[in-house]
Amino acid sequence: MHIVDFVSGSVAGACGVTVGFPLDTVKVRIQTQKEFTGVYQCVLETISKEGVHGFFKGMSFPLTTVSLTSSVVFGTYRNCLQCMKQARGADWSPNTKLEIFLAGMVGGVAQISVMSPGDIVKVRLQCQTESAREGANKLRPKYRGPVHCLLSIVKEEGLKGLYRGALPLMLRDAPSYATYFLTYATVSEWMSGGSNKKLHWTGVMLAGGVAGMAGWFVGTPMDVIKARLQMDGVRGPKQYKGFFHCVVETARAEGAAVFFKSLGINCLRAFPVNMVVFSTYEVLTGFLRTGPESVDSPPVRLE
């Protein structure tokens, strides 16, 4: 088992959260709250009402859970690749594109049990636009912080409440991570000219950024449904009876374009986040496996 990949994935995930959280907050608010009509308007409203702090609501809990989630994704992915090579008796040959795609899909599914509780806490806190600093006559925030939010969900909705939106989360992450890793491998191979030579760290960052955008292009529709199910009933009466009802009602009320409402900001956020994620992952993996001499040129081939 490749333990190094779990460690590197954990650190890379934490770095990615730190870089991308402000835009993630804007994305979630646009997806779930009709008062926000676009990125620019959402940014201005958040700053005027909540200050810069508003963009980082709920970050502490996801910083922990996403580190664990990223560890599961990268660790599962790398070990699946190794198992597939062993199954076809080709331990020393590169993985095929199909193997990369399938391993990415397995990694995406594997992290759902870890990710779902942290994700719903993140979404609830991000959509909590009330400020605790406002006067007594103003509506007060429902949740005082990540732990209070987590306990409140369990108290009001039971343990299953922590997994609300898990189905669209799985339908988002399975194809999204499959596309993510396949795009990274393909772009990296193209930039290296199809050779086994190691790619410069700038190439790793570019391939990671492109992979992140490709993954979100596939995953954005289910991301919209996930966020709406997670917020359903929090700010008023419940609107959706379940996953399929949410899909149908969302399309009926707002048209098919709503499923790509946040695609632009997802891609804008994904590029720098995944530049950081992949460069951190590759550099740290190379360092832990073979020492400092490999840090400047992380491996490009996903073998």
Coordinates of C-alpha atoms in Angstrom, one line a residue:
M1 CA 0.0 0.0 0.0
H2 CA 1.2 3.5 -0.9
I3 CA 1.0 5.3 2.5
V4 CA 2.9 8.3 1.1
D5 CA 0.0 9.2 -1.2
F6 CA -2.4 9.4 1.8
V7 CA 0.0 11.8 3.6
S8 CA 0.7 13.9 0.5
G9 CA -3.0 14.1 -0.4
S10 CA -3.9 15.3 3.0
V11 CA -1.4 18.2 2.9
A12 CA -2.4 19.1 -0.7
G13 CA -6.1 19.1 0.2
A14 CA -5.5 21.5 3.1
C15 CA -3.5 23.9 0.9
G16 CA -6.3 23.7 -1.7
V17 CA -9.0 24.6 0.8
T18 CA -7.0 27.6 2.0
V19 CA -6.6 29.0 -1.5
G20 CA -10.1 28.4 -2.8
F21 CA -12.4 28.9 0.2
P22 CA -13.5 32.5 -0.5
L23 CA -14.6 31.7 -4.1
D24 CA -16.3 28.5 -2.8
T25 CA -18.4 30.6 -0.4
V26 CA -19.5 32.8 -3.3
K27 CA -20.3 29.8 -5.4
V28 CA -22.5 28.2 -2.7
R29 CA -24.4 31.4 -2.1
I30 CA -25.1 31.9 -5.8
Q31 CA -26.3 28.3 -6.1
T32 CA -28.7 28.3 -3.0
Q33 CA -29.8 31.9 -2.5
K34 CA -31.8 33.8 -5.1
E35 CA -30.9 37.2 -3.7
F36 CA -27.4 36.8 -5.2
T37 CA -27.7 37.3 -8.9
G38 CA -24.0 37.0 -9.9
V39 CA -20.4 36.8 -8.7
Y40 CA -19.7 40.5 -8.5
Q41 CA -23.0 41.3 -6.7
C42 CA -22.5 38.5 -4.3
V43 CA -18.9 39.6 -3.5
L44 CA -20.1 43.2 -2.9
E45 CA -23.0 42.2 -0.7
T46 CA -20.8 39.9 1.4
I47 CA -18.2 42.5 2.0
S48 CA -20.7 45.3 2.8
K49 CA -22.8 43.1 5.3
E50 CA -20.2 40.7 6.7
G51 CA -16.8 42.0 5.9
V52 CA -13.9 39.9 4.6
H53 CA -14.7 37.4 7.4
G54 CA -17.9 36.5 5.5
F55 CA -15.9 34.7 2.8
F56 CA -14.3 32.4 5.4
K57 CA -17.3 31.2 7.3
G58 CA -17.1 27.5 8.1
M59 CA -13.6 27.1 6.9
S60 CA -12.0 25.5 10.1
F61 CA -14.1 22.3 9.9
P62 CA -13.6 21.7 6.2
L63 CA -9.9 22.4 6.6
T64 CA -9.8 19.3 8.8
T65 CA -12.3 17.1 6.9
V66 CA -11.0 18.0 3.4
S67 CA -7.5 17.1 4.4
L68 CA -8.8 13.7 5.3
T69 CA -11.0 13.5 2.2
S70 CA -8.1 14.4 -0.1
S71 CA -6.0 11.8 1.7
V72 CA -8.6 9.2 0.9
V73 CA -9.0 10.3 -2.7
F74 CA -5.3 10.4 -3.6
G75 CA -4.4 7.3 -1.5
T76 CA -7.3 5.2 -3.0
Y77 CA -6.5 6.4 -6.5
R78 CA -2.8 5.5 -6.4
N79 CA -3.4 2.1 -4.8
C80 CA -6.1 1.3 -7.3
L81 CA -3.7 2.0 -10.1
Q82 CA -1.2 -0.3 -8.5
C83 CA -3.8 -3.1 -8.1
M84 CA -4.9 -2.8 -11.7
K85 CA -1.3 -3.1 -13.0
Q86 CA -0.7 -6.1 -10.8
A87 CA -4.0 -7.7 -11.9
R88 CA -2.8 -7.6 -15.6
G89 CA 0.7 -8.6 -14.7
A90 CA 2.3 -5.4 -15.8
D91 CA 3.9 -4.0 -12.6
W92 CA 6.5 -1.8 -14.4
S93 CA 4.4 -0.4 -17.3
P94 CA 2.4 2.8 -17.2
N95 CA -1.3 2.6 -16.4
T96 CA -3.7 2.8 -19.3
K97 CA -6.1 5.8 -19.7
L98 CA -9.0 3.5 -18.8
E99 CA -7.3 2.4 -15.5
I100 CA -6.7 6.1 -14.6
F101 CA -10.3 6.9 -15.3
L102 CA -11.6 4.0 -13.2
A103 CA -9.2 4.6 -10.3
G104 CA -10.2 8.3 -10.2
M105 CA -13.9 7.2 -10.1
V106 CA -13.2 4.8 -7.2
G107 CA -11.3 7.5 -5.3
G108 CA -14.2 9.9 -5.8
V109 CA -16.7 7.4 -4.4
A110 CA -14.5 6.3 -1.5
Q111 CA -14.3 9.8 0.1
I112 CA -18.1 10.3 0.3
S113 CA -18.4 8.8 3.8
V114 CA -15.7 11.2 5.1
M115 CA -16.6 14.2 3.1
S116 CA -20.4 14.5 3.4
P117 CA -20.6 15.6 7.1
G118 CA -18.0 18.2 6.7
D119 CA -19.5 19.4 3.4
I120 CA -22.9 20.0 4.8
V121 CA -21.5 22.0 7.8
K122 CA -19.5 24.1 5.3
V123 CA -22.5 24.8 3.1
R124 CA -24.8 25.7 6.1
L125 CA -22.2 28.1 7.5
Q126 CA -21.4 29.6 4.1
C127 CA -25.1 30.4 3.5
Q128 CA -25.5 31.9 7.0
T129 CA -25.4 35.6 5.9
E130 CA -26.7 37.0 9.2
S131 CA -24.0 38.7 11.3
A132 CA -23.6 38.2 15.0
R133 CA -22.4 41.8 15.3
E134 CA -25.8 43.2 14.1
G135 CA -28.2 44.8 16.6
A136 CA -30.8 43.0 18.7
N137 CA -33.6 43.6 16.3
K138 CA -31.8 41.8 13.5
L139 CA -32.1 38.2 12.7
R140 CA -29.3 36.3 14.5
P141 CA -27.2 33.5 13.1
K142 CA -28.6 30.0 13.7
Y143 CA -25.2 28.4 14.1
R144 CA -22.4 29.7 16.3
G145 CA -19.7 27.8 14.6
P146 CA -18.7 24.4 13.0
V147 CA -19.1 22.2 16.1
H148 CA -22.5 23.9 17.0
C149 CA -23.7 23.4 13.4
L150 CA -22.6 19.8 13.4
L151 CA -24.4 19.0 16.7
S152 CA -27.5 21.0 15.7
I153 CA -27.9 19.0 12.5
V154 CA -27.6 15.7 14.5
K155 CA -30.1 16.9 17.1
E156 CA -32.6 18.2 14.6
E157 CA -32.2 15.7 11.7
G158 CA -30.4 12.7 13.2
L159 CA -27.2 11.2 12.0
K160 CA -28.7 10.8 8.5
G161 CA -28.9 14.6 8.3
L162 CA -25.1 14.7 8.0
Y163 CA -25.5 12.7 4.8
R164 CA -28.2 14.8 3.2
G165 CA -27.1 15.4 -0.4
A166 CA -24.8 12.3 -0.4
L167 CA -26.4 10.9 -3.5
P168 CA -25.7 14.0 -5.7
L169 CA -22.3 14.3 -4.0
M170 CA -21.5 10.8 -5.2
L171 CA -22.9 11.5 -8.7
R172 CA -20.8 14.6 -8.7
D173 CA -17.5 13.2 -7.5
A174 CA -17.3 9.8 -9.2
P175 CA -17.3 11.2 -12.8
S176 CA -15.6 14.4 -11.7
Y177 CA -12.6 12.8 -10.1
A178 CA -12.4 10.3 -13.0
T179 CA -12.2 13.2 -15.4
Y180 CA -9.9 15.1 -13.1
F181 CA -7.2 12.5 -12.9
L182 CA -7.5 11.5 -16.6
T183 CA -7.1 15.1 -17.7
Y184 CA -4.1 15.6 -15.5
A185 CA -2.4 12.4 -16.8
T186 CA -3.3 13.3 -20.5
V187 CA -2.1 17.0 -20.2
S188 CA 1.1 15.9 -18.4
E189 CA 1.9 13.3 -21.0
W190 CA 1.3 15.8 -23.8
M191 CA 3.6 18.3 -22.2
S192 CA 6.3 15.7 -21.7
G193 CA 6.1 14.6 -25.4
G194 CA 4.9 11.2 -24.4
S195 CA 8.2 10.4 -22.7
N196 CA 8.9 9.1 -19.2
K197 CA 10.9 12.2 -18.2
K198 CA 9.8 14.2 -15.2
L199 CA 7.8 17.3 -15.8
H200 CA 9.0 20.7 -14.4
W201 CA 6.9 22.0 -11.5
T202 CA 5.4 24.7 -13.7
G203 CA 4.1 22.0 -16.0
V204 CA 2.6 20.2 -13.0
M205 CA 0.8 23.4 -11.9
L206 CA -0.6 24.0 -15.4
A207 CA -1.8 20.4 -15.8
G208 CA -3.4 20.5 -12.3
G209 CA -5.2 23.7 -13.1
V210 CA -6.6 22.4 -16.4
A211 CA -7.6 19.1 -14.6
G212 CA -9.5 21.0 -11.9
M213 CA -11.5 23.0 -14.5
A214 CA -12.3 19.8 -16.5
G215 CA -13.5 18.0 -13.3
W216 CA -15.8 20.9 -12.3
F217 CA -17.2 21.1 -15.9
V218 CA -18.5 17.5 -15.3
G219 CA -19.4 18.0 -11.7
T220 CA -21.2 21.4 -11.6
P221 CA -24.8 20.2 -12.3
M222 CA -24.8 17.7 -9.4
D223 CA -23.0 20.3 -7.2
V224 CA -26.0 22.6 -7.7
I225 CA -28.5 19.9 -6.6
K226 CA -26.3 18.8 -3.7
A227 CA -26.2 22.4 -2.3
R228 CA -29.9 22.8 -2.6
L229 CA -30.7 19.6 -0.9
Q230 CA -28.3 20.4 1.9
M231 CA -29.9 23.8 2.5
D232 CA -33.5 22.7 2.0
G233 CA -35.6 23.6 5.0
V234 CA -32.9 25.6 6.8
R235 CA -34.2 29.0 5.9
G236 CA -37.9 28.2 5.5
P237 CA -40.2 25.3 4.7
K238 CA -38.8 22.3 2.8
Q239 CA -39.3 22.5 -1.0
Y240 CA -38.0 19.1 -2.2
K241 CA -39.2 15.6 -1.5
G242 CA -35.9 14.0 -2.5
F243 CA -33.1 13.9 -5.1
F244 CA -35.3 13.4 -8.2
H245 CA -37.9 15.9 -7.1
C246 CA -35.1 18.5 -6.6
V247 CA -33.8 17.9 -10.1
V248 CA -37.2 18.2 -11.7
E249 CA -38.4 21.2 -9.7
T250 CA -35.1 23.0 -10.2
A251 CA -35.2 22.5 -14.0
R252 CA -38.9 23.4 -14.2
A253 CA -38.6 26.6 -12.2
E254 CA -35.3 27.9 -13.5
G255 CA -34.6 26.1 -16.7
A256 CA -31.7 23.7 -17.6
A257 CA -29.2 26.6 -17.5
V258 CA -29.4 26.7 -13.7
F259 CA -27.4 23.5 -13.5
F260 CA -24.4 25.4 -14.9
K261 CA -25.2 28.6 -13.0
S262 CA -21.9 28.4 -11.0
L263 CA -19.7 26.9 -13.7
G264 CA -17.8 30.1 -14.3
I265 CA -16.8 30.6 -10.7
N266 CA -16.1 26.9 -10.3
C267 CA -13.6 27.0 -13.1
L268 CA -12.2 30.3 -11.8
R269 CA -11.7 28.8 -8.4
A270 CA -10.6 25.3 -9.7
F271 CA -7.5 26.5 -11.7
P272 CA -5.5 28.1 -8.8
V273 CA -6.7 25.6 -6.2
N274 CA -5.7 22.6 -8.3
M275 CA -2.4 24.2 -9.3
V276 CA -1.6 24.3 -5.6
V277 CA -3.1 20.8 -4.9
F278 CA -1.2 18.9 -7.6
S279 CA 2.1 20.8 -7.2
T280 CA 2.0 20.2 -3.4
Y281 CA 1.0 16.6 -3.8
E282 CA 3.7 15.8 -6.4
V283 CA 6.5 17.7 -4.7
L284 CA 5.7 16.2 -1.2
T285 CA 5.3 12.7 -2.7
G286 CA 8.6 12.9 -4.5
F287 CA 10.3 14.2 -1.3
L288 CA 8.9 11.5 0.9
R289 CA 9.7 8.7 -1.5
T290 CA 13.2 9.5 -2.6
G291 CA 14.5 12.5 -0.7
P292 CA 15.0 16.2 -1.4
E293 CA 16.8 15.6 -4.7
S294 CA 13.4 14.8 -6.4
V295 CA 11.6 17.9 -5.3
D296 CA 12.3 20.1 -8.2
S297 CA 11.0 17.7 -10.8
P298 CA 8.0 15.7 -9.6
P299 CA 6.9 12.6 -11.6
V300 CA 4.5 13.2 -14.4
R301 CA 3.5 9.6 -15.3
L302 CA 0.8 8.2 -13.0
E303 CA 2.3 4.7 -12.6

